[in-house]
Amino acid sequence: MKMLEGIGITHRFGGLMAVDNAEFHVEQGEIVGLIGPNGAGKTTLFNIVSGAIKPTSGRILFKGEEVTGMKPHLICHRGMARTFQTTKLFTSMSAFENVRLALLFGNPERKIGRKEAEKEINQLFAVMGMLSDRNKPVKDMSLALQKRLEIVRALATNPQLLLLDEVMSGLTAKELSQSMQLISQLRNRGITIFMIEHVMHAIMGVCDRVIVFHYGSKIADGTPSDVAKDPTVNTVYLGK
Amino acid sequence: MLISTIFSKRKFVLSMIVLSVLLLAIAPLFTPPYVTISLITILMYVILTLSWTMFSGPTNYISLATAALFGVGVYSSAVLKDSLPLVLIVIISGLLSFILALLIGLLTLRLKGVYFILFTFGVTALIRNAIQWWEIHFTLTVGRHVSGPGNETVYTYLVIIYSLTLIFMFLLQNSSYGMALQGIGENEDAAEHIGIDVTRLKVLTFAVSAIFMGAAGAVMATRWRYIDPTIAFNPLLSFLPVLMAIFGGTSMLGGPILGAVIFTLLQQYLITEYPYLYMLLMGLTLVIVILYLPGGLLVLVMKLYIRLVIQWAKTKFQWQMLKTRWQETWRPRVSMALAQWRLRMGWRLGRKRS
């Protein structure tokens, strides 16, 4: 089953074609990487998929249903969550409160009691290995922790599809391998992952499939090793 | 962290709310009438500041529509005068302000930052001028007279509105919606993406906060007796609550109240004592507060309180130290010396006696 499908997506910022007639899909249970040089339109594509901006034209199907131009909170309620390239956390709150807010508002059909919420949040923190950091104020956290907290917060909305926007950039080698493990773990929990990443090592390690973007359109799509051998991809990244 | 944990304890806040309402309720029994009159002015500003903070505090959307929402209350009270009992007039005025705020909200809350501020200010001017135009062309007057039920009644109504505002705000701040509003203020994109219906929450909070402004306006019309568009929609009524809230601090419930009370008292004092320098001194005070007390007056009060608590604990500890030192080192020595002295004296006395 196709978890996410984009049909002929085009987005223009004035005269700039940020996304140009992009076609892509993500199967259920897959980890798909989205790569491309800076300014290729990757984050714009994520913004379109998550509802932050409305595409100039084209359609987005999520679990086979049209979600084009729908408001972000409704898309979130349908089971899609995302993280941001530059972390967007509620900085004056503690990590716990960040996640609590997501748990309470991300699951509108559930009525969650205080105790139950606390238990669930602690579980989420435990999964991401940051149980001891849960009462820290966000502004005292390292970038690696903040990025991980964004994932915890996204998970609290109980998503089936998780969009990760450069969660691994700026991490140390140790943090990187931890993050890669975590992402595989998330897949084992039944969550489909669509991720933008610049760290090639990570992409090759965890992704089932890689989509390459250049100037707003898809230039390659396949397994990491196939894409690595693709002549157009090599030209884009390395020049002739 | 420490400061806010002490002062945001629910029981503490709740008991302070009850205490303030009780004090206000019995105040007229023990104070001369002019105190009631000045309390009316203070209460009006407290209600406006509180309800302004209700929406603008957590979300950081600075609204300058307070005068419009208040003025609508004033005008509906003036138009409905005597045709209905005052309770109904106050309720209807609140609802009219609610509807107006709903419309303003739906129009403007897509705007952010300075555009929102300007638009709300513009709306206020538009409504003021529209009413003025209507009055001149259709009712052929500029102002309206309102019959007044007396200062005691006005005061009672304001105390009731004040307590309702406070209770609503307390409930809001302690609910998940209060936290969501805070989230919107800190990062609206993130709030949207974790499933918060940002537009609805903003518009509804803005509209509910307007109920209290409108109700206060309706009551104040009966206090003023005569109103016209420049009184009802006075731009100062938009600016002052913002300043008062910043003055007192918006992060806690007590901030806007403290800010409004002290600001109003200061204003009244400065107007009577230094009528020509009043604006200058007012501005100076504000600049000082914003520069040196970014959290507002309440934070200062709390810091002082905590210093007091710490000082008290320190004094207690030092006293205890003195006591133990006396008990452990000096008392044995003193009693030893005494005993020796007594012995020696006894020996001397004994020798003498023999």
Coordinates of C-alpha atoms in Angstrom, one line a residue:
Chain A
M1 CA 0.0 0.0 0.0
K2 CA 1.2 3.5 -0.8
M3 CA 1.6 5.5 2.4
L4 CA 2.3 8.7 0.6
E5 CA 2.1 9.7 -3.0
G6 CA 2.8 13.0 -4.7
I7 CA 1.4 13.6 -8.2
G8 CA 2.8 16.4 -10.4
I9 CA 3.7 18.6 -7.5
T10 CA 4.8 22.1 -8.5
H11 CA 5.5 25.0 -6.3
R12 CA 6.6 28.4 -7.3
F13 CA 8.1 31.1 -5.0
G14 CA 7.5 34.1 -7.3
G15 CA 9.7 33.3 -10.3
L16 CA 11.6 30.6 -8.6
M17 CA 10.5 27.0 -9.3
A18 CA 11.1 25.4 -6.0
V19 CA 9.4 22.1 -6.8
D20 CA 8.9 21.3 -10.5
N21 CA 6.4 18.6 -11.4
A22 CA 7.7 16.1 -8.8
E23 CA 6.3 12.6 -8.7
F24 CA 7.2 10.3 -5.8
H25 CA 5.8 7.7 -3.5
V26 CA 6.5 6.1 -0.2
E27 CA 5.4 2.5 0.5
Q28 CA 4.1 1.4 3.9
G29 CA 6.9 0.3 6.2
E30 CA 9.7 1.7 4.1
I31 CA 12.5 4.0 5.1
V32 CA 12.9 6.4 2.2
G33 CA 15.7 9.0 2.0
L34 CA 15.3 12.3 0.1
I35 CA 18.6 13.7 -0.9
G36 CA 19.9 16.5 -3.2
P37 CA 22.1 19.5 -3.3
N38 CA 21.3 22.6 -1.3
G39 CA 18.3 24.4 -2.7
A40 CA 17.0 21.3 -4.5
G41 CA 13.5 21.9 -3.0
K42 CA 13.6 19.1 -0.4
T43 CA 12.3 21.1 2.6
T44 CA 9.8 22.8 0.4
L45 CA 8.5 19.4 -0.6
F46 CA 8.2 18.5 3.1
N47 CA 6.4 21.7 3.8
I48 CA 3.9 20.9 1.0
V49 CA 3.4 17.3 2.2
S50 CA 2.9 18.3 5.9
G51 CA 0.5 21.1 4.9
A52 CA 2.6 24.1 5.9
I53 CA 2.3 25.5 2.4
K54 CA -0.1 24.8 -0.4
P55 CA 1.4 23.7 -3.7
T56 CA 0.9 25.8 -6.8
S57 CA -0.4 22.7 -8.5
G58 CA -0.4 18.9 -8.0
R59 CA -1.9 16.5 -5.5
I60 CA -0.7 14.8 -2.3
L61 CA -2.3 11.5 -1.3
F62 CA -1.8 10.2 2.2
K63 CA -3.0 6.6 2.8
G64 CA -4.8 6.9 -0.5
E65 CA -6.8 10.0 0.5
E66 CA -6.3 13.4 -0.8
V67 CA -4.7 15.8 1.7
T68 CA -3.6 18.6 -0.7
G69 CA -3.9 22.0 0.9
M70 CA -5.3 20.6 4.1
K71 CA -4.3 22.4 7.4
P72 CA -1.3 21.0 9.2
H73 CA -3.2 20.0 12.4
L74 CA -5.7 18.0 10.4
I75 CA -2.9 16.2 8.5
C76 CA -1.3 15.5 11.9
H77 CA -4.5 14.1 13.2
R78 CA -4.6 11.7 10.2
G79 CA -1.3 10.2 11.3
M80 CA 1.6 12.2 9.8
A81 CA 4.2 13.9 12.0
R82 CA 7.3 15.8 11.1
T83 CA 10.4 17.4 12.6
F84 CA 12.0 20.6 11.4
Q85 CA 15.4 21.3 9.9
T86 CA 16.0 24.1 12.4
T87 CA 14.5 22.7 15.6
K88 CA 11.2 24.3 16.4
L89 CA 10.6 23.5 20.0
F90 CA 8.8 25.3 22.8
T91 CA 11.9 26.6 24.4
S92 CA 10.5 28.0 27.6
M93 CA 8.9 24.7 28.5
S94 CA 10.5 21.5 29.7
A95 CA 11.1 18.5 27.4
F96 CA 8.2 16.8 29.2
E97 CA 5.8 19.6 28.5
N98 CA 6.7 19.7 24.9
V99 CA 5.8 16.1 24.5
R100 CA 2.7 16.4 26.6
L101 CA 1.3 19.1 24.4
A102 CA 1.8 16.9 21.4
L103 CA 0.2 13.9 23.1
L104 CA -2.9 15.9 24.2
F105 CA -3.5 17.7 20.9
G106 CA -2.1 15.1 18.5
N107 CA -4.7 12.5 19.5
P108 CA -8.0 14.4 19.5
E109 CA -10.2 11.3 19.5
R110 CA -8.6 10.0 22.7
K111 CA -9.3 11.3 26.1
I112 CA -6.0 10.9 28.0
G113 CA -5.9 11.3 31.8
R114 CA -3.0 12.9 33.6
K115 CA -1.5 9.7 34.9
E116 CA -1.9 7.8 31.6
A117 CA -0.3 10.7 29.7
E118 CA 2.7 10.7 32.1
K119 CA 3.2 7.0 31.6
E120 CA 3.0 7.2 27.9
I121 CA 5.4 10.1 27.7
N122 CA 7.9 8.3 29.9
Q123 CA 7.7 5.3 27.6
L124 CA 8.4 7.5 24.6
F125 CA 11.3 9.1 26.3
A126 CA 12.6 5.6 27.2
V127 CA 12.4 4.5 23.6
M128 CA 14.5 7.4 22.5
G129 CA 16.9 6.9 25.4
M130 CA 16.4 10.3 26.9
L131 CA 14.4 9.4 30.0
S132 CA 16.9 11.2 32.3
D133 CA 16.6 14.4 30.3
R134 CA 12.8 14.7 30.4
N135 CA 12.6 17.5 33.0
K136 CA 15.3 19.6 31.5
P137 CA 14.3 23.0 30.1
V138 CA 14.7 22.9 26.3
K139 CA 17.1 25.8 26.2
D140 CA 19.7 23.9 28.3
M141 CA 19.8 21.0 25.8
S142 CA 22.4 20.2 23.3
L143 CA 21.5 20.2 19.6
A144 CA 21.6 16.4 19.5
L145 CA 19.1 16.2 22.3
Q146 CA 16.9 18.9 20.9
K147 CA 16.7 17.0 17.6
R148 CA 15.9 13.8 19.4
L149 CA 13.3 15.6 21.4
E150 CA 11.7 16.8 18.2
I151 CA 11.4 13.1 17.2
V152 CA 9.8 12.2 20.6
R153 CA 7.4 15.1 20.2
A154 CA 6.5 13.9 16.7
L155 CA 6.0 10.3 18.0
A156 CA 3.7 11.5 20.7
T157 CA 1.1 12.3 18.0
N158 CA 1.0 8.6 17.2
P159 CA 2.0 8.9 13.5
Q160 CA 2.0 6.2 10.8
L161 CA 4.3 8.3 8.7
L162 CA 7.2 10.3 10.1
L163 CA 8.9 13.0 8.1
L164 CA 12.4 13.7 9.4
D165 CA 14.1 16.8 8.1
E166 CA 17.9 16.5 8.6
V167 CA 17.8 15.0 12.0
M168 CA 21.4 13.7 11.7
S169 CA 23.3 16.8 10.6
G170 CA 25.6 18.3 13.2
L171 CA 25.9 15.2 15.3
T172 CA 29.0 13.5 16.5
A173 CA 30.0 10.0 15.2
K174 CA 28.6 8.3 18.3
E175 CA 25.3 10.3 18.3
L176 CA 25.0 9.5 14.6
S177 CA 25.2 5.7 15.1
Q178 CA 22.7 6.0 17.9
S179 CA 20.3 8.0 15.7
M180 CA 20.6 5.4 13.0
Q181 CA 19.7 2.6 15.4
L182 CA 16.8 4.6 16.6
I183 CA 15.4 5.1 13.2
S184 CA 15.6 1.3 12.5
Q185 CA 13.8 0.8 15.8
L186 CA 11.0 3.2 14.7
R187 CA 10.5 1.2 11.6
N188 CA 10.2 -2.0 13.7
R189 CA 7.4 -0.2 15.6
G190 CA 5.5 0.0 12.3
I191 CA 6.2 3.6 11.4
T192 CA 7.0 4.5 7.8
I193 CA 9.8 7.0 7.5
F194 CA 10.5 9.6 4.9
M195 CA 13.7 11.5 5.7
I196 CA 15.8 14.3 4.2
E197 CA 19.5 13.8 5.0
H198 CA 22.8 15.1 3.9
V199 CA 24.9 12.5 5.8
M200 CA 25.5 9.9 3.1
H201 CA 26.8 7.4 5.5
A202 CA 23.4 7.5 7.4
I203 CA 21.4 7.3 4.2
M204 CA 23.3 4.3 2.9
G205 CA 23.0 2.6 6.3
V206 CA 19.3 2.9 7.0
C207 CA 17.3 3.6 3.8
D208 CA 15.6 1.1 1.7
R209 CA 15.2 3.5 -1.1
V210 CA 16.6 6.9 -2.0
I211 CA 15.0 9.7 -4.0
V212 CA 17.4 12.3 -5.5
F213 CA 16.2 15.8 -6.1
H214 CA 17.8 18.4 -8.2
Y215 CA 16.4 21.8 -9.1
G216 CA 13.0 20.8 -7.8
S217 CA 12.5 17.6 -9.7
K218 CA 13.3 14.0 -9.2
I219 CA 16.4 12.8 -11.0
A220 CA 16.9 9.3 -9.5
D221 CA 14.9 6.8 -7.4
G222 CA 16.2 3.4 -6.3
T223 CA 18.2 1.5 -3.7
P224 CA 21.1 3.3 -2.1
S225 CA 23.7 1.4 -4.0
D226 CA 21.9 1.8 -7.4
V227 CA 21.6 5.6 -6.8
A228 CA 25.3 5.8 -5.8
K229 CA 26.2 4.3 -9.2
D230 CA 23.8 6.5 -11.2
P231 CA 25.7 8.7 -13.6
T232 CA 23.4 11.7 -13.4
V233 CA 23.5 11.7 -9.6
N234 CA 27.3 11.6 -9.7
T235 CA 27.3 14.5 -12.1
V236 CA 25.1 16.6 -9.9
Y237 CA 27.1 15.9 -6.8
L238 CA 30.6 15.7 -8.1
G239 CA 30.5 17.5 -11.4
K240 CA 31.9 16.0 -14.6
Chain B
M1 CA 12.4 27.9 38.1
L2 CA 12.4 28.2 41.8
I3 CA 10.5 31.5 41.7
S4 CA 7.8 30.3 39.5
T5 CA 7.3 27.0 41.3
I6 CA 6.6 28.7 44.6
F7 CA 4.2 31.3 43.1
S8 CA 2.4 29.1 40.6
K9 CA 1.3 26.6 43.1
R10 CA -2.4 26.2 42.4
K11 CA -3.5 26.4 46.0
F12 CA -1.5 29.6 46.6
V13 CA -3.0 31.2 43.4
L14 CA -6.5 30.1 44.2
S15 CA -6.3 31.4 47.8
M16 CA -5.0 34.7 46.6
I17 CA -7.9 35.0 44.1
V18 CA -10.4 34.3 46.8
L19 CA -8.7 36.7 49.2
S20 CA -8.6 39.5 46.7
V21 CA -12.3 39.1 45.9
L22 CA -13.2 39.0 49.5
L23 CA -11.2 42.1 50.3
L24 CA -12.8 43.9 47.4
A25 CA -16.3 42.8 48.5
I26 CA -15.9 44.1 52.0
A27 CA -13.8 47.2 51.2
P28 CA -16.8 49.7 50.8
L29 CA -18.0 48.9 54.3
F30 CA -14.8 50.2 55.9
T31 CA -13.6 52.9 53.6
P32 CA -14.7 56.4 52.7
P33 CA -16.8 56.7 49.4
Y34 CA -13.9 58.3 47.4
V35 CA -12.0 55.0 47.8
T36 CA -14.8 53.2 46.2
I37 CA -14.7 55.7 43.3
S38 CA -11.0 55.3 42.8
L39 CA -11.4 51.5 43.1
I40 CA -13.9 51.6 40.3
T41 CA -11.3 53.1 38.0
I42 CA -8.6 50.7 39.2
L43 CA -11.0 47.7 38.7
M44 CA -11.8 48.8 35.2
Y45 CA -8.1 48.8 34.3
V46 CA -7.5 45.5 36.1
I47 CA -10.3 43.8 34.1
L48 CA -9.0 45.3 30.8
T49 CA -5.4 44.3 31.5
L50 CA -6.3 40.8 32.7
S51 CA -8.5 40.1 29.7
W52 CA -5.9 41.6 27.4
T53 CA -3.3 39.3 28.9
M54 CA -5.6 36.3 28.6
F55 CA -5.0 36.3 24.8
S56 CA -1.9 38.5 24.2
G57 CA 0.2 37.2 27.1
P58 CA 0.8 33.7 26.1
T59 CA 0.5 34.1 22.3
N60 CA 2.6 37.3 21.9
Y61 CA 0.0 38.8 19.6
I62 CA -0.1 42.4 20.8
S63 CA -3.8 43.4 20.3
L64 CA -4.7 47.1 20.2
A65 CA -8.4 46.4 19.8
T66 CA -9.1 46.7 23.5
A67 CA -10.7 50.1 23.1
A68 CA -13.0 48.8 20.3
L69 CA -14.2 45.8 22.3
F70 CA -14.6 48.0 25.4
G71 CA -16.3 50.7 23.4
V72 CA -18.8 48.4 21.9
G73 CA -19.9 47.4 25.4
V74 CA -20.1 51.1 26.4
Y75 CA -22.3 51.9 23.3
S76 CA -24.6 48.9 23.6
S77 CA -25.2 49.9 27.2
A78 CA -26.0 53.4 26.2
V79 CA -28.3 52.3 23.4
L80 CA -30.1 49.8 25.5
K81 CA -30.3 52.0 28.6
D82 CA -33.4 51.5 30.9
S83 CA -35.1 49.2 28.4
L84 CA -33.7 46.1 30.1
P85 CA -32.4 45.3 33.6
L86 CA -28.7 46.1 34.0
V87 CA -27.7 42.5 34.3
L88 CA -29.1 41.7 30.9
I89 CA -27.5 44.8 29.4
V90 CA -24.1 43.7 30.7
I91 CA -24.5 40.2 29.4
I92 CA -25.7 41.4 26.0
S93 CA -22.8 43.9 25.8
G94 CA -20.4 41.1 26.6
L95 CA -21.8 38.9 23.8
L96 CA -21.7 41.8 21.3
S97 CA -18.0 42.3 22.0
F98 CA -17.6 38.5 21.7
I99 CA -19.1 38.6 18.2
L100 CA -17.0 41.7 17.2
A101 CA -13.9 40.0 18.5
L102 CA -14.8 36.8 16.6
L103 CA -15.0 38.9 13.3
I104 CA -11.8 40.8 14.0
G105 CA -10.1 37.5 14.9
L106 CA -11.2 35.7 11.7
L107 CA -10.0 38.7 9.7
T108 CA -6.7 39.4 11.4
L109 CA -5.3 36.4 13.1
R110 CA -3.7 35.2 9.9
L111 CA -1.5 38.3 10.3
K112 CA 1.6 38.2 12.4
G113 CA 3.7 40.6 14.3
V114 CA 3.5 44.3 13.5
Y115 CA 0.7 43.8 10.9
F116 CA -1.6 42.3 13.5
I117 CA -0.9 45.3 15.9
L118 CA -1.6 47.8 13.1
F119 CA -4.7 46.1 11.9
T120 CA -6.2 45.9 15.4
F121 CA -5.4 49.5 15.9
G122 CA -7.0 50.4 12.6
V123 CA -10.1 48.4 13.4
T124 CA -10.6 50.4 16.5
A125 CA -10.3 53.7 14.7
L126 CA -12.7 52.5 12.0
I127 CA -15.4 51.5 14.5
R128 CA -15.0 54.8 16.4
N129 CA -15.3 56.9 13.2
A130 CA -18.2 54.7 11.9
I131 CA -20.2 55.2 15.1
Q132 CA -19.4 58.9 15.1
W133 CA -20.6 59.2 11.5
W134 CA -23.8 57.3 12.3
E135 CA -24.5 59.4 15.3
I136 CA -24.0 62.7 13.4
H137 CA -26.0 61.7 10.4
F138 CA -28.8 59.6 11.8
T139 CA -29.3 60.2 15.5
L140 CA -28.2 63.8 15.1
T141 CA -26.2 63.9 18.3
V142 CA -22.6 63.4 19.3
G143 CA -23.0 61.9 22.7
R144 CA -25.5 60.0 24.7
H145 CA -26.7 60.1 28.3
V146 CA -26.9 57.0 30.4
S147 CA -28.7 56.8 33.6
G148 CA -26.5 55.8 36.5
P149 CA -27.5 53.3 39.1
G150 CA -25.0 54.7 41.7
N151 CA -21.5 54.0 42.5
E152 CA -22.2 51.0 44.8
T153 CA -24.0 49.1 42.1
V154 CA -21.2 49.9 39.5
Y155 CA -18.6 48.8 42.0
T156 CA -20.5 45.5 42.8
Y157 CA -20.8 44.7 39.1
L158 CA -17.1 45.4 38.5
V159 CA -16.1 43.1 41.4
I160 CA -18.3 40.4 39.9
I161 CA -16.8 40.8 36.4
Y162 CA -13.3 40.9 38.0
S163 CA -13.8 37.6 39.8
L164 CA -15.3 36.0 36.7
T165 CA -12.3 37.2 34.6
L166 CA -9.9 35.9 37.2
I167 CA -11.5 32.5 37.6
F168 CA -11.8 32.0 33.8
M169 CA -8.1 32.9 33.4
F170 CA -7.1 30.6 36.2
L171 CA -8.9 27.7 34.6
L172 CA -7.5 28.6 31.2
Q173 CA -3.9 28.8 32.4
N174 CA -4.2 25.5 34.2
S175 CA -5.8 23.7 31.3
S176 CA -4.1 22.1 28.3
Y177 CA -5.4 25.0 26.2
G178 CA -3.4 27.5 28.2
M179 CA -0.3 25.5 27.5
A180 CA -1.3 25.3 23.8
L181 CA -1.6 29.1 23.7
Q182 CA 1.9 29.3 25.2
G183 CA 3.1 26.9 22.5
I184 CA 1.5 29.1 19.8
G185 CA 3.3 32.1 21.2
E186 CA 6.6 30.3 21.1
N187 CA 6.4 28.5 17.8
E188 CA 3.3 28.6 15.8
D189 CA 4.5 26.3 13.1
A190 CA 5.4 23.6 15.6
A191 CA 2.1 24.0 17.4
E192 CA 0.2 23.5 14.2
H193 CA 2.2 20.4 13.3
I194 CA 1.6 18.6 16.6
G195 CA -2.2 18.9 16.0
I196 CA -3.2 22.1 17.6
D197 CA -6.0 23.9 15.7
V198 CA -4.1 27.2 15.9
T199 CA -6.7 29.4 14.2
R200 CA -9.6 28.2 16.2
L201 CA -7.8 28.4 19.5
K202 CA -6.6 31.9 18.8
V203 CA -9.9 33.3 17.6
L204 CA -11.9 31.7 20.4
T205 CA -9.6 32.9 23.2
F206 CA -9.5 36.4 21.7
A207 CA -13.3 36.4 21.5
V208 CA -13.8 35.1 25.0
S209 CA -11.4 37.7 26.4
A210 CA -13.6 40.3 24.7
I211 CA -16.6 39.3 26.7
F212 CA -15.1 40.7 29.9
M213 CA -14.0 43.9 28.1
G214 CA -17.5 44.4 26.7
A215 CA -19.1 43.8 30.1
A216 CA -16.7 46.2 31.8
G217 CA -17.6 48.8 29.1
A218 CA -21.3 48.4 29.7
V219 CA -20.9 49.0 33.4
M220 CA -18.5 51.9 33.0
A221 CA -21.1 53.6 30.8
T222 CA -23.4 53.8 33.7
R223 CA -20.6 55.2 35.8
W224 CA -19.7 58.0 33.3
R225 CA -23.4 59.0 32.6
Y226 CA -22.4 60.8 29.5
I227 CA -20.5 59.1 26.6
D228 CA -19.4 59.9 23.1
P229 CA -17.2 58.0 20.6
T230 CA -14.0 59.7 21.8
I231 CA -14.7 58.6 25.4
A232 CA -15.9 55.1 24.6
F233 CA -13.2 54.3 22.0
N234 CA -10.4 56.3 23.6
P235 CA -7.2 55.0 22.1
L236 CA -5.6 55.1 25.6
L237 CA -7.9 52.3 26.5
S238 CA -6.0 50.2 23.9
F239 CA -2.5 51.3 25.0
L240 CA -2.8 51.4 28.7
P241 CA -3.7 47.7 29.3
V242 CA -0.6 46.7 27.1
L243 CA 1.6 49.0 29.2
M244 CA 0.1 47.8 32.5
A245 CA 0.5 44.2 31.6
I246 CA 4.2 44.7 30.6
F247 CA 4.6 46.8 33.7
G248 CA 3.4 44.1 36.0
G249 CA 4.6 41.1 34.0
T250 CA 2.5 38.7 31.9
S251 CA 3.8 35.4 32.9
M252 CA 1.7 34.9 36.0
L253 CA -1.8 35.8 37.0
G254 CA -0.8 38.3 39.6
G255 CA 1.3 40.4 37.1
P256 CA -1.4 42.2 35.2
I257 CA -3.3 42.9 38.4
L258 CA -0.3 44.3 40.2
G259 CA 0.7 46.2 37.0
A260 CA -2.8 47.7 36.6
V261 CA -3.2 48.7 40.2
I262 CA 0.2 50.3 40.6
F263 CA 0.1 52.0 37.2
T264 CA -3.3 53.5 37.9
L265 CA -2.4 54.7 41.4
L266 CA 0.9 56.1 40.0
Q267 CA -1.0 57.8 37.2
Q268 CA -3.5 59.4 39.6
Y269 CA -0.8 60.5 42.0
L270 CA 1.4 62.0 39.2
I271 CA -1.6 63.8 37.6
T272 CA -2.5 65.5 40.8
E273 CA 1.0 66.3 42.0
Y274 CA 2.8 67.0 38.7
P275 CA 0.2 67.8 36.2
Y276 CA 2.7 69.1 33.6
L277 CA 5.4 66.5 34.1
Y278 CA 3.0 63.6 34.4
M279 CA 3.4 62.1 31.0
L280 CA 7.2 62.5 31.2
L281 CA 7.5 60.8 34.5
M282 CA 5.1 58.0 33.4
G283 CA 7.2 57.4 30.4
L284 CA 10.4 57.4 32.4
T285 CA 9.0 54.8 34.9
L286 CA 8.0 52.6 32.0
V287 CA 11.4 52.8 30.4
I288 CA 13.1 51.9 33.7
V289 CA 10.8 49.0 34.3
I290 CA 11.2 47.6 30.8
L291 CA 15.0 48.0 30.9
Y292 CA 15.7 46.7 34.4
L293 CA 12.7 44.4 35.0
P294 CA 12.0 42.6 31.8
G295 CA 9.8 40.1 33.7
G296 CA 7.7 43.0 35.1
L297 CA 7.1 44.2 38.6
L298 CA 5.8 40.9 39.9
V299 CA 9.2 39.3 39.3
L300 CA 10.8 42.0 41.4
V301 CA 8.2 41.4 44.2
M302 CA 8.9 37.7 44.0
K303 CA 12.6 38.1 44.1
L304 CA 12.3 40.3 47.1
Y305 CA 10.0 37.8 48.8
I306 CA 12.5 35.0 48.1
R307 CA 15.4 37.0 49.4
L308 CA 13.3 37.6 52.5
V309 CA 12.6 33.9 52.9
I310 CA 16.2 33.1 52.4
Q311 CA 17.3 35.8 54.9
W312 CA 14.8 34.5 57.4
A313 CA 16.1 30.9 57.1
K314 CA 19.7 32.2 57.4
T315 CA 18.9 34.2 60.6
K316 CA 17.2 31.2 62.0
F317 CA 20.1 29.0 61.2
Q318 CA 22.6 31.5 62.7
W319 CA 20.6 31.7 65.9
Q320 CA 20.6 27.9 66.1
M321 CA 24.3 27.9 65.6
L322 CA 24.8 30.4 68.3
K323 CA 22.6 28.4 70.6
T324 CA 24.5 25.1 70.0
R325 CA 27.8 26.8 70.3
W326 CA 26.7 28.2 73.6
Q327 CA 25.4 24.8 74.7
E328 CA 28.4 22.8 73.4
T329 CA 31.4 24.9 74.1
W330 CA 30.7 27.9 76.2
R331 CA 28.2 26.5 78.7
P332 CA 30.5 23.7 79.9
R333 CA 33.4 26.1 80.1
V334 CA 31.4 28.7 82.0
S335 CA 30.0 26.1 84.4
M336 CA 33.4 24.7 84.9
A337 CA 34.9 28.1 85.7
L338 CA 32.0 28.7 88.0
A339 CA 32.6 25.4 89.8
Q340 CA 36.3 26.1 90.1
W341 CA 35.6 29.6 91.4
R342 CA 33.1 28.2 93.9
L343 CA 35.6 25.6 95.0
R344 CA 38.4 28.1 95.3
M345 CA 36.1 30.5 97.2
G346 CA 35.0 27.6 99.4
W347 CA 38.6 26.6 100.0
R348 CA 39.5 30.2 100.8
L349 CA 36.4 30.6 102.9
G350 CA 37.2 27.3 104.6
R351 CA 40.7 28.4 105.4
K352 CA 39.5 31.7 106.7
R353 CA 37.0 29.9 108.8
S354 CA 39.5 27.6 110.3

